[in-house]
Structure formats: structure tokens, C-alpha cells
Short mmCIF file of C-alpha atoms in Angstrom, two decimals:
data_model
loop_
_atom_site.label_atom_id
_atom_site.label_comp_id
_atom_site.label_asym_id
_atom_site.label_seq_id
_atom_site.Cartn_x
_atom_site.Cartn_y
_atom_site.Cartn_z
CA MET M 1 -45.83 140.00 -185.11
CA SER M 2 -44.47 136.53 -187.35
CA ARG M 3 -42.67 134.51 -185.60
CA MET M 4 -39.47 134.14 -187.49
CA ARG M 5 -36.36 132.07 -187.45
CA GLY M 6 -32.27 133.29 -188.57
CA SER M 7 -29.90 133.23 -188.25
CA GLU M 8 -26.66 135.49 -186.34
CA ASN M 9 -24.51 136.55 -188.43
CA GLU M 10 -25.50 135.11 -192.39
CA GLU M 11 -24.54 138.11 -195.01
CA ALA M 12 -21.29 136.58 -193.77
CA GLU M 13 -22.45 133.05 -193.69
CA GLN M 14 -24.72 132.31 -196.72
CA GLU M 15 -22.43 131.80 -199.35
CA ASP M 16 -21.10 128.48 -197.19
CA VAL M 17 -24.63 127.03 -196.84
CA CYS M 18 -26.63 125.42 -199.45
CA ILE M 19 -30.68 126.41 -199.23
CA TYR M 20 -33.34 123.21 -199.73
CA ALA M 21 -36.03 125.11 -199.62
CA VAL M 22 -39.35 122.35 -200.15
CA GLY M 23 -42.94 123.72 -201.60
CA ASP M 24 -46.73 123.44 -200.66
CA ILE M 25 -46.16 119.19 -199.61
CA HIS M 26 -50.65 119.37 -199.13
CA GLY M 27 -50.62 114.62 -198.17
CA ARG M 28 -48.52 113.90 -200.24
CA LEU M 29 -46.49 111.98 -198.73
CA ASP M 30 -45.04 109.84 -201.70
CA LEU M 31 -43.86 112.63 -203.51
CA LEU M 32 -42.53 113.85 -199.95
CA SER M 33 -40.67 111.29 -199.86
CA GLU M 34 -38.97 110.83 -203.02
CA THR M 35 -37.60 114.66 -202.03
CA PHE M 36 -36.78 113.61 -199.19
CA PHE M 37 -34.53 111.41 -201.67
CA LYS M 38 -33.54 113.97 -203.90
CA ILE M 39 -32.29 115.96 -200.79
CA ASP M 40 -30.45 113.54 -199.33
CA ALA M 41 -29.00 112.14 -202.47
CA ASP M 42 -27.58 116.00 -204.01
CA ILE M 43 -25.71 116.69 -200.20
CA GLU M 44 -23.83 112.86 -200.97
CA SER M 45 -23.54 113.76 -204.08
CA SER M 46 -22.20 117.31 -204.20
CA LYS M 47 -20.97 117.20 -200.33
CA PRO M 48 -21.95 121.10 -198.51
CA ARG M 49 -19.49 122.46 -196.31
CA ARG M 50 -23.64 122.97 -194.05
CA TRP M 51 -27.42 122.75 -196.13
CA ILE M 52 -30.64 123.96 -194.62
CA GLU M 53 -33.92 122.38 -195.37
CA VAL M 54 -36.62 125.03 -195.58
CA PHE M 55 -40.54 123.77 -196.15
CA VAL M 56 -42.79 126.20 -196.72
CA GLY M 57 -45.87 125.06 -194.98
CA ASP M 58 -49.15 123.10 -196.40
CA TYR M 59 -48.05 119.93 -195.00
CA VAL M 60 -51.61 118.83 -194.66
CA ASP M 61 -55.30 119.04 -196.45
CA ARG M 62 -56.60 117.26 -200.31
CA GLY M 63 -54.20 114.54 -199.64
CA ALA M 64 -54.81 111.32 -198.75
CA ASP M 65 -51.36 111.24 -196.18
CA SER M 66 -50.76 114.17 -194.31
CA PHE M 67 -51.22 111.97 -190.46
CA SER M 68 -47.47 110.08 -191.54
CA VAL M 69 -46.79 113.31 -193.85
CA ILE M 70 -46.10 115.13 -190.57
CA GLU M 71 -44.93 112.84 -189.13
CA ALA M 72 -42.14 112.21 -191.61
CA LEU M 73 -41.54 116.05 -190.42
CA ALA M 74 -41.76 115.90 -187.15
CA GLU M 75 -39.04 114.04 -186.82
CA ARG M 76 -36.65 115.29 -190.27
CA ALA M 77 -37.18 119.26 -188.06
CA ARG M 78 -36.08 117.52 -184.86
CA ALA M 79 -32.25 117.21 -187.00
CA PRO M 80 -31.10 121.46 -185.83
CA HIS M 81 -31.03 122.51 -190.24
CA VAL M 82 -34.56 122.00 -190.37
CA VAL M 83 -36.76 124.93 -191.20
CA CYS M 84 -40.63 124.05 -191.60
CA LEU M 85 -42.83 126.01 -191.78
CA ARG M 86 -46.68 126.86 -190.68
CA GLY M 87 -49.02 127.54 -193.78
CA ASN M 88 -52.58 128.69 -193.50
CA HIS M 89 -53.97 125.57 -193.52
CA GLU M 90 -52.07 124.54 -190.96
CA GLN M 91 -53.69 127.18 -188.97
CA ILE M 92 -56.36 126.42 -189.98
CA LEU M 93 -56.31 123.07 -188.54
CA LEU M 94 -54.97 124.06 -185.03
CA ASN M 95 -57.65 126.92 -185.04
CA PHE M 96 -60.30 124.28 -185.98
CA LEU M 97 -59.07 122.69 -182.80
CA GLU M 98 -59.65 125.56 -180.14
CA ASP M 99 -63.64 125.96 -182.77
CA PRO M 100 -65.32 123.56 -184.21
CA GLY M 101 -67.57 125.68 -186.07
CA VAL M 102 -64.76 126.51 -188.61
CA LEU M 103 -65.32 123.49 -190.21
CA LYS M 104 -67.36 124.74 -191.65
CA THR M 105 -64.79 126.67 -193.81
CA TRP M 106 -61.66 124.15 -192.95
CA ARG M 107 -63.85 121.60 -195.38
CA GLN M 108 -63.46 124.10 -198.28
CA TYR M 109 -59.40 123.55 -198.02
CA GLY M 110 -59.36 120.06 -197.94
CA ALA M 111 -60.13 118.88 -194.38
CA ILE M 112 -62.12 116.00 -194.69
CA PRO M 113 -58.83 114.26 -195.76
CA THR M 114 -56.98 115.32 -193.30
CA LEU M 115 -59.37 113.51 -190.27
CA GLN M 116 -59.56 110.27 -192.16
CA SER M 117 -55.98 110.13 -192.28
CA TYR M 118 -56.42 110.52 -188.60
CA GLY M 119 -59.18 107.09 -188.52
CA LEU M 120 -61.96 109.56 -188.00
CA ASN M 121 -65.15 109.00 -189.92
CA PRO M 122 -66.94 112.25 -191.30
CA SER M 123 -69.61 113.32 -193.39
CA ALA M 124 -68.87 114.82 -196.36
CA ASN M 125 -70.75 117.90 -195.03
CA PRO M 126 -70.73 117.63 -191.98
CA ASP M 127 -73.00 119.89 -189.20
CA LEU M 128 -72.08 121.92 -185.51
CA ASP M 129 -72.34 119.06 -183.93
CA GLU M 130 -70.76 116.44 -185.94
CA SER M 131 -68.14 119.29 -185.62
CA PHE M 132 -68.00 119.61 -181.90
CA LEU M 133 -67.91 115.35 -181.87
CA LEU M 134 -64.77 115.59 -185.00
CA ALA M 135 -62.64 118.31 -182.71
CA GLU M 136 -62.87 116.55 -179.86
CA GLN M 137 -61.52 113.04 -181.53
CA LEU M 138 -59.36 114.00 -183.70
CA ARG M 139 -57.99 115.59 -179.54
CA GLN M 140 -58.16 112.46 -178.45
CA THR M 141 -56.56 110.88 -181.92
CA MET M 142 -53.80 113.12 -182.67
CA PRO M 143 -50.73 111.88 -181.28
CA SER M 144 -49.21 115.00 -178.91
CA SER M 145 -45.82 114.83 -180.73
CA HIS M 146 -47.94 116.20 -183.69
CA LEU M 147 -49.98 118.58 -181.94
CA GLN M 148 -46.76 119.71 -180.59
CA PHE M 149 -44.44 120.05 -184.02
CA LEU M 150 -48.54 122.53 -185.55
CA GLN M 151 -48.17 124.44 -182.83
CA THR M 152 -44.91 125.90 -182.66
CA LEU M 153 -44.59 126.37 -186.35
CA PRO M 154 -42.56 129.38 -187.38
CA THR M 155 -44.14 131.51 -190.02
CA SER M 156 -41.34 133.06 -191.90
CA PHE M 157 -37.52 132.32 -191.93
CA SER M 158 -34.70 134.31 -192.72
CA PHE M 159 -31.65 133.83 -194.18
CA GLY M 160 -28.05 135.68 -195.80
CA SER M 161 -30.11 137.20 -198.54
CA TYR M 162 -33.33 135.47 -198.53
CA PHE M 163 -36.32 135.43 -195.85
CA PHE M 164 -38.85 132.98 -196.69
CA ALA M 165 -42.58 132.39 -195.87
CA HIS M 166 -45.61 130.44 -196.90
CA ALA M 167 -47.96 133.29 -198.84
CA GLY M 168 -45.70 135.89 -198.77
CA ILE M 169 -44.69 139.29 -197.51
CA ARG M 170 -47.38 142.65 -196.72
CA PRO M 171 -45.55 145.28 -199.27
CA GLY M 172 -44.84 148.26 -197.94
CA VAL M 173 -44.08 146.72 -193.98
CA PRO M 174 -40.00 146.05 -192.19
CA LEU M 175 -39.44 142.20 -192.45
CA PRO M 176 -39.52 141.94 -188.95
CA GLU M 177 -42.62 143.39 -188.87
CA GLN M 178 -44.84 140.97 -190.92
CA GLN M 179 -47.96 139.50 -189.64
CA ASP M 180 -49.05 136.43 -189.40
CA GLN M 181 -51.68 136.78 -191.06
CA ASP M 182 -50.33 137.53 -194.23
CA LEU M 183 -47.25 135.40 -193.72
CA MET M 184 -50.13 132.85 -194.65
CA TRP M 185 -52.51 134.30 -196.18
CA ILE M 186 -51.46 137.14 -198.75
CA ARG M 187 -52.43 136.67 -202.47
CA GLU M 188 -52.49 139.81 -204.60
CA GLU M 189 -51.45 142.55 -203.06
CA PHE M 190 -47.78 139.99 -202.97
CA LEU M 191 -47.31 138.86 -206.17
CA LEU M 192 -48.45 141.67 -207.89
CA CYS M 193 -45.76 144.24 -206.31
CA ASP M 194 -43.12 144.69 -208.44
CA ASP M 195 -40.37 146.57 -205.56
CA ASN M 196 -37.44 145.39 -204.04
CA PHE M 197 -38.01 143.70 -200.84
CA GLY M 198 -34.81 143.84 -199.30
CA LYS M 199 -34.12 139.97 -199.17
CA MET M 200 -35.54 137.62 -201.85
CA ILE M 201 -38.94 135.70 -200.57
CA VAL M 202 -39.00 132.72 -201.66
CA HIS M 203 -42.80 131.67 -201.18
CA GLY M 204 -45.27 128.66 -202.55
CA HIS M 205 -49.39 129.03 -201.82
CA THR M 206 -49.78 129.60 -205.54
CA PRO M 207 -50.12 127.98 -207.07
CA ALA M 208 -48.28 127.78 -210.44
CA ARG M 209 -47.22 125.93 -213.59
CA ASP M 210 -43.09 125.59 -213.49
CA PRO M 211 -41.01 126.74 -210.23
CA GLU M 212 -41.40 131.37 -211.09
CA VAL M 213 -37.56 132.55 -210.59
CA LEU M 214 -38.42 136.33 -210.31
CA HIS M 215 -35.70 139.88 -208.89
CA ASN M 216 -37.55 139.85 -206.42
CA ARG M 217 -38.94 136.00 -205.07
CA ILE M 218 -39.44 132.49 -206.31
CA ASN M 219 -42.44 130.68 -206.07
CA ILE M 220 -41.91 127.61 -205.70
CA ASP M 221 -45.32 125.21 -204.47
CA THR M 222 -47.13 123.37 -207.92
CA GLY M 223 -49.58 122.26 -206.99
CA ALA M 224 -48.07 118.94 -205.73
CA TYR M 225 -51.78 117.87 -204.35
CA ALA M 226 -52.80 117.81 -207.43
CA THR M 227 -50.11 117.97 -210.49
CA GLY M 228 -48.09 114.80 -208.68
CA ARG M 229 -45.29 118.05 -208.69
CA LEU M 230 -42.95 118.29 -205.36
CA THR M 231 -41.11 121.24 -206.71
CA CYS M 232 -36.90 121.85 -204.34
CA ALA M 233 -35.91 124.34 -205.36
CA ARG M 234 -31.19 124.54 -205.04
CA ILE M 235 -30.19 128.18 -203.53
CA GLU M 236 -26.59 128.06 -203.34
CA GLY M 237 -25.47 132.05 -202.90
CA ARG M 238 -27.11 133.91 -206.04
CA ARG M 239 -27.62 130.59 -207.45
CA VAL M 240 -30.78 129.05 -207.95
CA GLY M 241 -31.90 125.91 -209.03
CA PHE M 242 -34.29 123.01 -208.61
CA LEU M 243 -33.93 119.38 -208.01
#
């Protein structure tokens, strides 16, 4: 079952709350910093009574600044209104620390820039011996605050009529019974499903040219690493816009 955060009396609270939901970051500290500025500026100008910030995962890999992205998010998430979810890339990083052989797969997902951001010097194609060495080096160099941040990330967040997860949900399974594997990895079964899921699903994981707002889901992954566009949705009741 998923590690889920939620709010009591959330249906009654929803109209009084502005939710900022941010898509996949992938090591782009520059875009994350711009998004922090946009959120803060919108809060200053619109003055919502309450607000929540939800980051839907995939903070690391591909981009050059995974270390600094984790540092920035861990600091921002100290505020109780900030929710950071776990993406499949964070899960692979954690898996690597336990099983260095995972690097063979993780490398294909953009691990090398992440390792470099932590001061390591991996080869382009590490063998198993080097993988064990790199895992030990990462365990030694990763700040304990980063590891705690990564290990305690929930895989979903529910508020009002919205349900947030990195990848989506498995159709036909009640939201409280969703499995972590699906919440972080699912694609076609979720994306091709036209069902009403009970709540609007807000997700990333599958890059699109523009944010997608459908009757049952909102995709906020616009491929920030490659496109330079990090999407931030602004959700207030049933109104959905973008900063």
C-alpha cells in the first residue's frame, strides 16, 4: 500500500486553499529556482488564505544539479505546507545504495550526472566492481539530510477532489489501496484509461509538449530537462491554471 499524505476534512477545506503543483525537475536547479520565485510572487499578489505546494517527484538524474535540487527541496519542505512526492528516479537512487548492481539500469536513466553532482567521478560505463565503489562513496558523501529526505518521501498526496502521484494510478484499484510501484512507474494502463478515478489525478512521469488537462487527470511533466520548461499548475477549487 502506498505511503500517502492527506488532509482531514479536505473536501470542506478545498475551496479555501490554493495548490501549486510542480512537474518533473531532473536536476534543473535553474528552473526550480525560477519556479520558487513564481510561486512566491503569486502568493504575494493573489494572497490566498492558505496554500499547498506539491512537487510530484523526479528531482534527480539527467540534469547537472541533482545535489542542489535535493538541497533546495529539503530546505523548502521544512515548511508544513510543502509536500514532496517520490518519483521512480528517487526510488532507483535509493535502490542503488542498497544494491549497487542497480547502476547498470540506473545509468540508462541519467545516473552519471547525479553521481557527479555529489562529487563522484564515475566512468561512462561502470562495471560491477566500480558500482560497489561508487555506492560506498555515495553513502559517505551524501548528507544525512538528503538521505532522510529521500527515504521519507511519500508516494501520493490527497487533498479535496485531487490526488497527486508521480506517475499515476492503477485503474480499478481504490485510491487508498494503490501500490507504490504503480504510483511511481505506471504509464499506458493509466494514460489510456478514460475512467473517472474518483478524484482528479495530478501527475508527471510522461513528458508532453504542453500540460495536459483531461476530465480525469492533469499531466504536468513538460520535459524540463530537455525543454527548459518546468510546469507549475495553480489549482484553486475546480479552477486550474499555470504559472
